[in-house]
PDB file of C-alpha atoms in Angstrom:
ATOM      1  CA  UNK A   1      -6.008  -3.669  33.873  1.00 60.00           C
ATOM      2  CA  UNK A   2      -6.508  -6.565  31.460  1.00 63.00           C
ATOM      3  CA  UNK A   3      -4.649  -6.112  28.183  1.00 68.00           C
ATOM      4  CA  UNK A   4      -6.924  -6.017  25.147  1.00 74.00           C
ATOM      5  CA  UNK A   5      -6.554  -9.080  22.952  1.00 74.00           C
ATOM      6  CA  UNK A   6      -5.201  -8.333  19.494  1.00 83.00           C
ATOM      7  CA  UNK A   7      -5.560 -10.909  16.755  1.00 89.00           C
ATOM      8  CA  UNK A   8      -4.754 -10.903  13.036  1.00 93.00           C
ATOM      9  CA  UNK A   9      -8.098  -9.303  12.091  1.00 94.00           C
ATOM     10  CA  UNK A  10      -7.580  -6.423  14.521  1.00 94.00           C
ATOM     11  CA  UNK A  11      -3.979  -5.940  13.344  1.00 94.00           C
ATOM     12  CA  UNK A  12      -5.097  -6.034   9.686  1.00 94.00           C
ATOM     13  CA  UNK A  13      -7.897  -3.537  10.345  1.00 94.00           C
ATOM     14  CA  UNK A  14      -5.526  -1.237  12.250  1.00 95.00           C
ATOM     15  CA  UNK A  15      -3.065  -1.421   9.333  1.00 96.00           C
ATOM     16  CA  UNK A  16      -5.796  -0.487   6.873  1.00 96.00           C
ATOM     17  CA  UNK A  17      -6.771   2.504   9.013  1.00 97.00           C
ATOM     18  CA  UNK A  18      -3.124   3.540   9.427  1.00 97.00           C
ATOM     19  CA  UNK A  19      -2.675   3.226   5.670  1.00 97.00           C
ATOM     20  CA  UNK A  20      -5.667   5.468   4.980  1.00 98.00           C
ATOM     21  CA  UNK A  21      -4.397   7.951   7.571  1.00 98.00           C
ATOM     22  CA  UNK A  22      -1.006   7.974   5.858  1.00 97.00           C
ATOM     23  CA  UNK A  23      -2.560   8.590   2.432  1.00 97.00           C
ATOM     24  CA  UNK A  24      -4.576  11.538   3.785  1.00 98.00           C
ATOM     25  CA  UNK A  25      -1.504  12.952   5.518  1.00 97.00           C
ATOM     26  CA  UNK A  26       0.738  12.450   2.456  1.00 97.00           C
ATOM     27  CA  UNK A  27      -1.579  14.162   0.000  1.00 97.00           C
ATOM     28  CA  UNK A  28      -2.399  16.779   2.631  1.00 97.00           C
ATOM     29  CA  UNK A  29       1.314  17.604   2.805  1.00 96.00           C
ATOM     30  CA  UNK A  30       1.418  17.862  -0.985  1.00 96.00           C
ATOM     31  CA  UNK A  31      -1.549  20.268  -0.962  1.00 97.00           C
ATOM     32  CA  UNK A  32       0.085  22.335   1.785  1.00 96.00           C
ATOM     33  CA  UNK A  33       3.267  22.548  -0.308  1.00 95.00           C
ATOM     34  CA  UNK A  34       1.404  23.588  -3.450  1.00 93.00           C
ATOM     35  CA  UNK A  35      -0.692  26.097  -1.508  1.00 95.00           C
ATOM     36  CA  UNK A  36       2.330  27.702   0.134  1.00 94.00           C
ATOM     37  CA  UNK A  37       4.313  27.841  -3.092  1.00 89.00           C
ATOM     38  CA  UNK A  38       1.686  28.857  -5.635  1.00 87.00           C
ATOM     39  CA  UNK A  39      -1.059  30.599  -3.643  1.00 91.00           C
ATOM     40  CA  UNK A  40       0.847  32.232  -0.787  1.00 92.00           C
ATOM     41  CA  UNK A  41       3.944  32.558  -3.002  1.00 89.00           C
ATOM     42  CA  UNK A  42       6.265  31.875  -0.111  1.00 91.00           C
ATOM     43  CA  UNK A  43       9.976  31.410  -0.670  1.00 90.00           C
ATOM     44  CA  UNK A  44      11.526  27.962  -0.245  1.00 90.00           C
ATOM     45  CA  UNK A  45      13.147  29.103   3.015  1.00 93.00           C
ATOM     46  CA  UNK A  46       9.660  29.439   4.522  1.00 93.00           C
ATOM     47  CA  UNK A  47       8.466  25.904   3.773  1.00 92.00           C
ATOM     48  CA  UNK A  48      11.643  23.855   3.458  1.00 94.00           C
ATOM     49  CA  UNK A  49      10.699  21.773   6.542  1.00 94.00           C
ATOM     50  CA  UNK A  50       7.424  20.585   4.975  1.00 94.00           C
ATOM     51  CA  UNK A  51       9.164  20.022   1.630  1.00 95.00           C
ATOM     52  CA  UNK A  52      11.940  18.020   3.286  1.00 96.00           C
ATOM     53  CA  UNK A  53       9.369  15.845   5.053  1.00 96.00           C
ATOM     54  CA  UNK A  54       7.332  15.288   1.879  1.00 96.00           C
ATOM     55  CA  UNK A  55      10.287  14.484  -0.370  1.00 96.00           C
ATOM     56  CA  UNK A  56      11.916  12.419   2.370  1.00 97.00           C
ATOM     57  CA  UNK A  57       8.791  10.245   2.659  1.00 96.00           C
ATOM     58  CA  UNK A  58       8.555  10.008  -1.143  1.00 96.00           C
ATOM     59  CA  UNK A  59      12.200   8.940  -1.403  1.00 96.00           C
ATOM     60  CA  UNK A  60      11.746   6.374   1.373  1.00 96.00           C
ATOM     61  CA  UNK A  61       8.664   4.877  -0.314  1.00 95.00           C
ATOM     62  CA  UNK A  62      10.384   4.742  -3.713  1.00 94.00           C
ATOM     63  CA  UNK A  63      13.454   3.083  -2.190  1.00 95.00           C
ATOM     64  CA  UNK A  64      11.299   0.473  -0.419  1.00 95.00           C
ATOM     65  CA  UNK A  65       9.272  -0.216  -3.564  1.00 93.00           C
ATOM     66  CA  UNK A  66      12.442  -0.744  -5.592  1.00 93.00           C
ATOM     67  CA  UNK A  67      14.134  -2.825  -2.920  1.00 93.00           C
ATOM     68  CA  UNK A  68      11.138  -5.149  -2.620  1.00 92.00           C
ATOM     69  CA  UNK A  69      10.724  -5.443  -6.403  1.00 90.00           C
ATOM     70  CA  UNK A  70       7.165  -4.106  -6.300  1.00 89.00           C
ATOM     71  CA  UNK A  71       7.790  -1.244  -8.713  1.00 87.00           C
ATOM     72  CA  UNK A  72       8.199  -3.347 -11.859  1.00 85.00           C
ATOM     73  CA  UNK A  73       8.446  -7.053 -12.692  1.00 84.00           C
ATOM     74  CA  UNK A  74      10.527  -6.475 -15.792  1.00 85.00           C
ATOM     75  CA  UNK A  75      12.097  -3.606 -17.684  1.00 87.00           C
ATOM     76  CA  UNK A  76       9.471  -1.889 -19.843  1.00 90.00           C
ATOM     77  CA  UNK A  77      10.634   1.543 -21.090  1.00 91.00           C
ATOM     78  CA  UNK A  78       7.427   2.110 -23.069  1.00 92.00           C
ATOM     79  CA  UNK A  79       5.347   2.100 -19.884  1.00 92.00           C
ATOM     80  CA  UNK A  80       7.285   5.162 -18.661  1.00 93.00           C
ATOM     81  CA  UNK A  81       6.594   7.269 -21.767  1.00 94.00           C
ATOM     82  CA  UNK A  82       3.011   8.432 -20.949  1.00 95.00           C
ATOM     83  CA  UNK A  83       3.799   9.497 -17.377  1.00 94.00           C
ATOM     84  CA  UNK A  84       7.071  11.115 -18.517  1.00 95.00           C
ATOM     85  CA  UNK A  85       5.219  13.119 -21.182  1.00 95.00           C
ATOM     86  CA  UNK A  86       2.507  14.241 -18.758  1.00 96.00           C
ATOM     87  CA  UNK A  87       5.103  15.203 -16.127  1.00 95.00           C
ATOM     88  CA  UNK A  88       7.105  17.153 -18.740  1.00 95.00           C
ATOM     89  CA  UNK A  89       4.012  19.015 -19.972  1.00 94.00           C
ATOM     90  CA  UNK A  90       3.054  19.933 -16.381  1.00 93.00           C
ATOM     91  CA  UNK A  91       6.646  21.001 -15.696  1.00 92.00           C
ATOM     92  CA  UNK A  92       6.755  23.216 -18.805  1.00 91.00           C
ATOM     93  CA  UNK A  93       3.331  24.661 -17.945  1.00 90.00           C
ATOM     94  CA  UNK A  94       4.452  25.557 -14.425  1.00 87.00           C
ATOM     95  CA  UNK A  95       7.681  27.018 -15.797  1.00 86.00           C
ATOM     96  CA  UNK A  96       5.727  29.151 -18.242  1.00 86.00           C
ATOM     97  CA  UNK A  97       3.159  30.479 -15.775  1.00 84.00           C
ATOM     98  CA  UNK A  98       5.672  30.810 -12.932  1.00 79.00           C
ATOM     99  CA  UNK A  99       8.502  32.479 -14.890  1.00 73.00           C
ATOM    100  CA  UNK A 100       6.591  34.460 -17.506  1.00 72.00           C
ATOM    101  CA  UNK A 101       9.863  35.752 -18.954  1.00 67.00           C
ATOM    102  CA  UNK A 102      10.805  32.309 -20.370  1.00 74.00           C
ATOM    103  CA  UNK A 103      11.207  32.225 -24.137  1.00 85.00           C
ATOM    104  CA  UNK A 104       9.854  29.363 -26.235  1.00 85.00           C
ATOM    105  CA  UNK A 105      13.317  27.922 -26.843  1.00 89.00           C
ATOM    106  CA  UNK A 106      14.067  27.993 -23.108  1.00 88.00           C
ATOM    107  CA  UNK A 107      10.803  26.208 -22.377  1.00 89.00           C
ATOM    108  CA  UNK A 108      11.499  23.537 -25.011  1.00 91.00           C
ATOM    109  CA  UNK A 109      15.008  22.941 -23.671  1.00 92.00           C
ATOM    110  CA  UNK A 110      13.706  22.836 -20.071  1.00 91.00           C
ATOM    111  CA  UNK A 111      11.003  20.369 -21.113  1.00 93.00           C
ATOM    112  CA  UNK A 112      13.410  18.098 -22.986  1.00 95.00           C
ATOM    113  CA  UNK A 113      15.945  18.069 -20.137  1.00 96.00           C
ATOM    114  CA  UNK A 114      13.161  17.311 -17.642  1.00 95.00           C
ATOM    115  CA  UNK A 115      11.769  14.569 -19.919  1.00 96.00           C
ATOM    116  CA  UNK A 116      15.193  12.941 -20.269  1.00 96.00           C
ATOM    117  CA  UNK A 117      15.879  13.111 -16.516  1.00 96.00           C
ATOM    118  CA  UNK A 118      12.423  11.810 -15.592  1.00 96.00           C
ATOM    119  CA  UNK A 119      12.647   8.976 -18.135  1.00 96.00           C
ATOM    120  CA  UNK A 120      16.196   8.062 -17.116  1.00 96.00           C
ATOM    121  CA  UNK A 121      15.412   8.035 -13.401  1.00 95.00           C
ATOM    122  CA  UNK A 122      12.294   5.906 -13.879  1.00 95.00           C
ATOM    123  CA  UNK A 123      14.187   3.526 -16.150  1.00 95.00           C
ATOM    124  CA  UNK A 124      16.869   3.167 -13.491  1.00 95.00           C
ATOM    125  CA  UNK A 125      14.208   2.492 -10.843  1.00 95.00           C
ATOM    126  CA  UNK A 126      12.570  -0.118 -13.089  1.00 94.00           C
ATOM    127  CA  UNK A 127      15.942  -1.736 -13.737  1.00 94.00           C
ATOM    128  CA  UNK A 128      16.743  -2.178 -10.029  1.00 94.00           C
ATOM    129  CA  UNK A 129      13.199  -3.353  -9.264  1.00 94.00           C
ATOM    130  CA  UNK A 130      13.251  -5.951 -12.045  1.00 93.00           C
ATOM    131  CA  UNK A 131      16.727  -7.042 -10.945  1.00 91.00           C
ATOM    132  CA  UNK A 132      15.357  -7.628  -7.462  1.00 91.00           C
ATOM    133  CA  UNK A 133      12.542  -9.728  -8.941  1.00 90.00           C
ATOM    134  CA  UNK A 134      15.049 -11.776 -10.930  1.00 90.00           C
ATOM    135  CA  UNK A 135      17.082 -12.326  -7.761  1.00 89.00           C
ATOM    136  CA  UNK A 136      13.951 -13.550  -5.965  1.00 87.00           C
ATOM    137  CA  UNK A 137      13.309 -16.084  -8.733  1.00 86.00           C
ATOM    138  CA  UNK A 138      16.890 -17.366  -8.538  1.00 84.00           C
ATOM    139  CA  UNK A 139      16.603 -18.122  -4.810  1.00 71.00           C
TER     140      UNK A 139
ATOM    141  CA  UNK B   1     -15.507 -18.067   1.572  1.00 64.00           C
ATOM    142  CA  UNK B   2     -17.996 -20.735   2.603  1.00 71.00           C
ATOM    143  CA  UNK B   3     -17.056 -22.489   5.810  1.00 80.00           C
ATOM    144  CA  UNK B   4     -18.549 -24.984   8.218  1.00 89.00           C
ATOM    145  CA  UNK B   5     -17.012 -23.676  11.401  1.00 93.00           C
ATOM    146  CA  UNK B   6     -20.325 -22.967  13.113  1.00 93.00           C
ATOM    147  CA  UNK B   7     -21.602 -26.472  12.410  1.00 92.00           C
ATOM    148  CA  UNK B   8     -18.389 -28.111  13.636  1.00 94.00           C
ATOM    149  CA  UNK B   9     -18.348 -25.896  16.736  1.00 95.00           C
ATOM    150  CA  UNK B  10     -21.943 -26.726  17.617  1.00 94.00           C
ATOM    151  CA  UNK B  11     -21.241 -30.443  17.131  1.00 94.00           C
ATOM    152  CA  UNK B  12     -18.640 -30.162  19.889  1.00 95.00           C
ATOM    153  CA  UNK B  13     -20.941 -28.007  22.038  1.00 95.00           C
ATOM    154  CA  UNK B  14     -18.464 -25.122  22.025  1.00 95.00           C
ATOM    155  CA  UNK B  15     -19.406 -21.479  22.304  1.00 96.00           C
ATOM    156  CA  UNK B  16     -17.859 -18.819  20.111  1.00 95.00           C
ATOM    157  CA  UNK B  17     -15.963 -17.493  23.123  1.00 95.00           C
ATOM    158  CA  UNK B  18     -14.504 -20.930  23.892  1.00 96.00           C
ATOM    159  CA  UNK B  19     -13.327 -21.351  20.311  1.00 96.00           C
ATOM    160  CA  UNK B  20     -11.935 -17.824  20.310  1.00 95.00           C
ATOM    161  CA  UNK B  21      -9.991 -18.534  23.520  1.00 94.00           C
ATOM    162  CA  UNK B  22      -8.730 -21.829  22.103  1.00 95.00           C
ATOM    163  CA  UNK B  23      -7.250 -20.210  18.996  1.00 95.00           C
ATOM    164  CA  UNK B  24      -6.230 -16.907  20.614  1.00 93.00           C
ATOM    165  CA  UNK B  25      -8.512 -14.470  18.830  1.00 95.00           C
ATOM    166  CA  UNK B  26     -11.447 -12.299  19.842  1.00 94.00           C
ATOM    167  CA  UNK B  27     -15.039 -13.529  19.722  1.00 94.00           C
ATOM    168  CA  UNK B  28     -15.802 -10.860  17.121  1.00 94.00           C
ATOM    169  CA  UNK B  29     -13.258 -12.456  14.789  1.00 94.00           C
ATOM    170  CA  UNK B  30     -14.914 -15.871  15.129  1.00 95.00           C
ATOM    171  CA  UNK B  31     -18.314 -14.285  14.435  1.00 94.00           C
ATOM    172  CA  UNK B  32     -17.014 -12.616  11.278  1.00 94.00           C
ATOM    173  CA  UNK B  33     -15.317 -15.805  10.069  1.00 94.00           C
ATOM    174  CA  UNK B  34     -18.498 -17.836  10.615  1.00 93.00           C
ATOM    175  CA  UNK B  35     -20.506 -15.250   8.702  1.00 91.00           C
ATOM    176  CA  UNK B  36     -17.957 -15.293   5.888  1.00 88.00           C
ATOM    177  CA  UNK B  37     -17.148 -11.601   6.372  1.00 90.00           C
ATOM    178  CA  UNK B  38     -13.487 -12.166   7.200  1.00 92.00           C
ATOM    179  CA  UNK B  39     -11.003 -14.477   5.479  1.00 91.00           C
ATOM    180  CA  UNK B  40      -8.671 -15.881   8.107  1.00 93.00           C
ATOM    181  CA  UNK B  41      -4.987 -16.550   7.420  1.00 94.00           C
ATOM    182  CA  UNK B  42      -3.857 -20.125   6.827  1.00 94.00           C
ATOM    183  CA  UNK B  43      -2.286 -20.111  10.295  1.00 94.00           C
ATOM    184  CA  UNK B  44      -5.645 -19.228  11.896  1.00 95.00           C
ATOM    185  CA  UNK B  45      -7.510 -21.719   9.663  1.00 95.00           C
ATOM    186  CA  UNK B  46      -5.196 -24.474  10.894  1.00 95.00           C
ATOM    187  CA  UNK B  47      -5.593 -23.370  14.524  1.00 96.00           C
ATOM    188  CA  UNK B  48      -9.387 -23.550  14.151  1.00 96.00           C
ATOM    189  CA  UNK B  49      -9.084 -26.982  12.526  1.00 96.00           C
ATOM    190  CA  UNK B  50      -6.977 -28.261  15.439  1.00 96.00           C
ATOM    191  CA  UNK B  51      -9.389 -26.763  17.978  1.00 96.00           C
ATOM    192  CA  UNK B  52     -12.416 -28.371  16.304  1.00 96.00           C
ATOM    193  CA  UNK B  53     -10.593 -31.607  15.464  1.00 95.00           C
ATOM    194  CA  UNK B  54     -11.325 -31.224  11.752  1.00 94.00           C
ATOM    195  CA  UNK B  55      -9.327 -30.927   8.551  1.00 93.00           C
ATOM    196  CA  UNK B  56      -9.120 -27.918   6.235  1.00 92.00           C
ATOM    197  CA  UNK B  57     -11.238 -29.834   3.723  1.00 90.00           C
ATOM    198  CA  UNK B  58     -13.927 -30.405   6.343  1.00 90.00           C
ATOM    199  CA  UNK B  59     -14.203 -26.767   7.328  1.00 91.00           C
ATOM    200  CA  UNK B  60     -13.233 -24.582   4.412  1.00 86.00           C
ATOM    201  CA  UNK B  61     -14.139 -26.442   1.241  1.00 75.00           C
ATOM    202  CA  UNK B  62     -17.735 -26.797   0.138  1.00 62.00           C
ATOM    203  CA  UNK B  63     -18.687 -30.364  -0.827  1.00 58.00           C
ATOM    204  CA  UNK B  64     -19.484 -29.276  -4.388  1.00 60.00           C
ATOM    205  CA  UNK B  65     -15.926 -28.066  -4.889  1.00 52.00           C
ATOM    206  CA  UNK B  66     -14.309 -31.343  -3.795  1.00 49.00           C
ATOM    207  CA  UNK B  67     -12.614 -33.182  -6.693  1.00 46.00           C
TER     208      UNK B  67
END
């Protein structure tokens, strides 16, 4: 049987389709996780495999983005603030509705710790990404 | 992107399939490039130029844009 010819257009089109398939699968996994945790109220032991897959993929993508310098051209702490604030508010909201027994002071402390961790981690990621970009310019 | 591939190909009496075989792509790709629906890579642009015995300027730059 004659092998089908593949050229750059076919490869590019296949990559686009694979990319769209990945996006659907990735966000599908996220929805499955949220559904199992918040709707079905399953314990972590029941969905750890899906969680491991989702966070593993997320970690891999973050590592590749940082390593290729695509995450950030230069260090810009201010750009992290909006997403850090939104993430902290969502985190506090989930904490409140999930653990109704939380007091206000506990929620504030949880929120501040989360905000600091989120900000610090993103700053670190930006630092390594910008360092990679600087290294590329030196070459 | 405006290109003159079809004109150059017809000048040489080549069919789309012959050009496609010469540069190692499918006929569909040549059709899309001629219609301006697909932007080929520089490597493929050069391969087409060699196959049609033209330069990049001849095929891929409109006369109006020449400096």
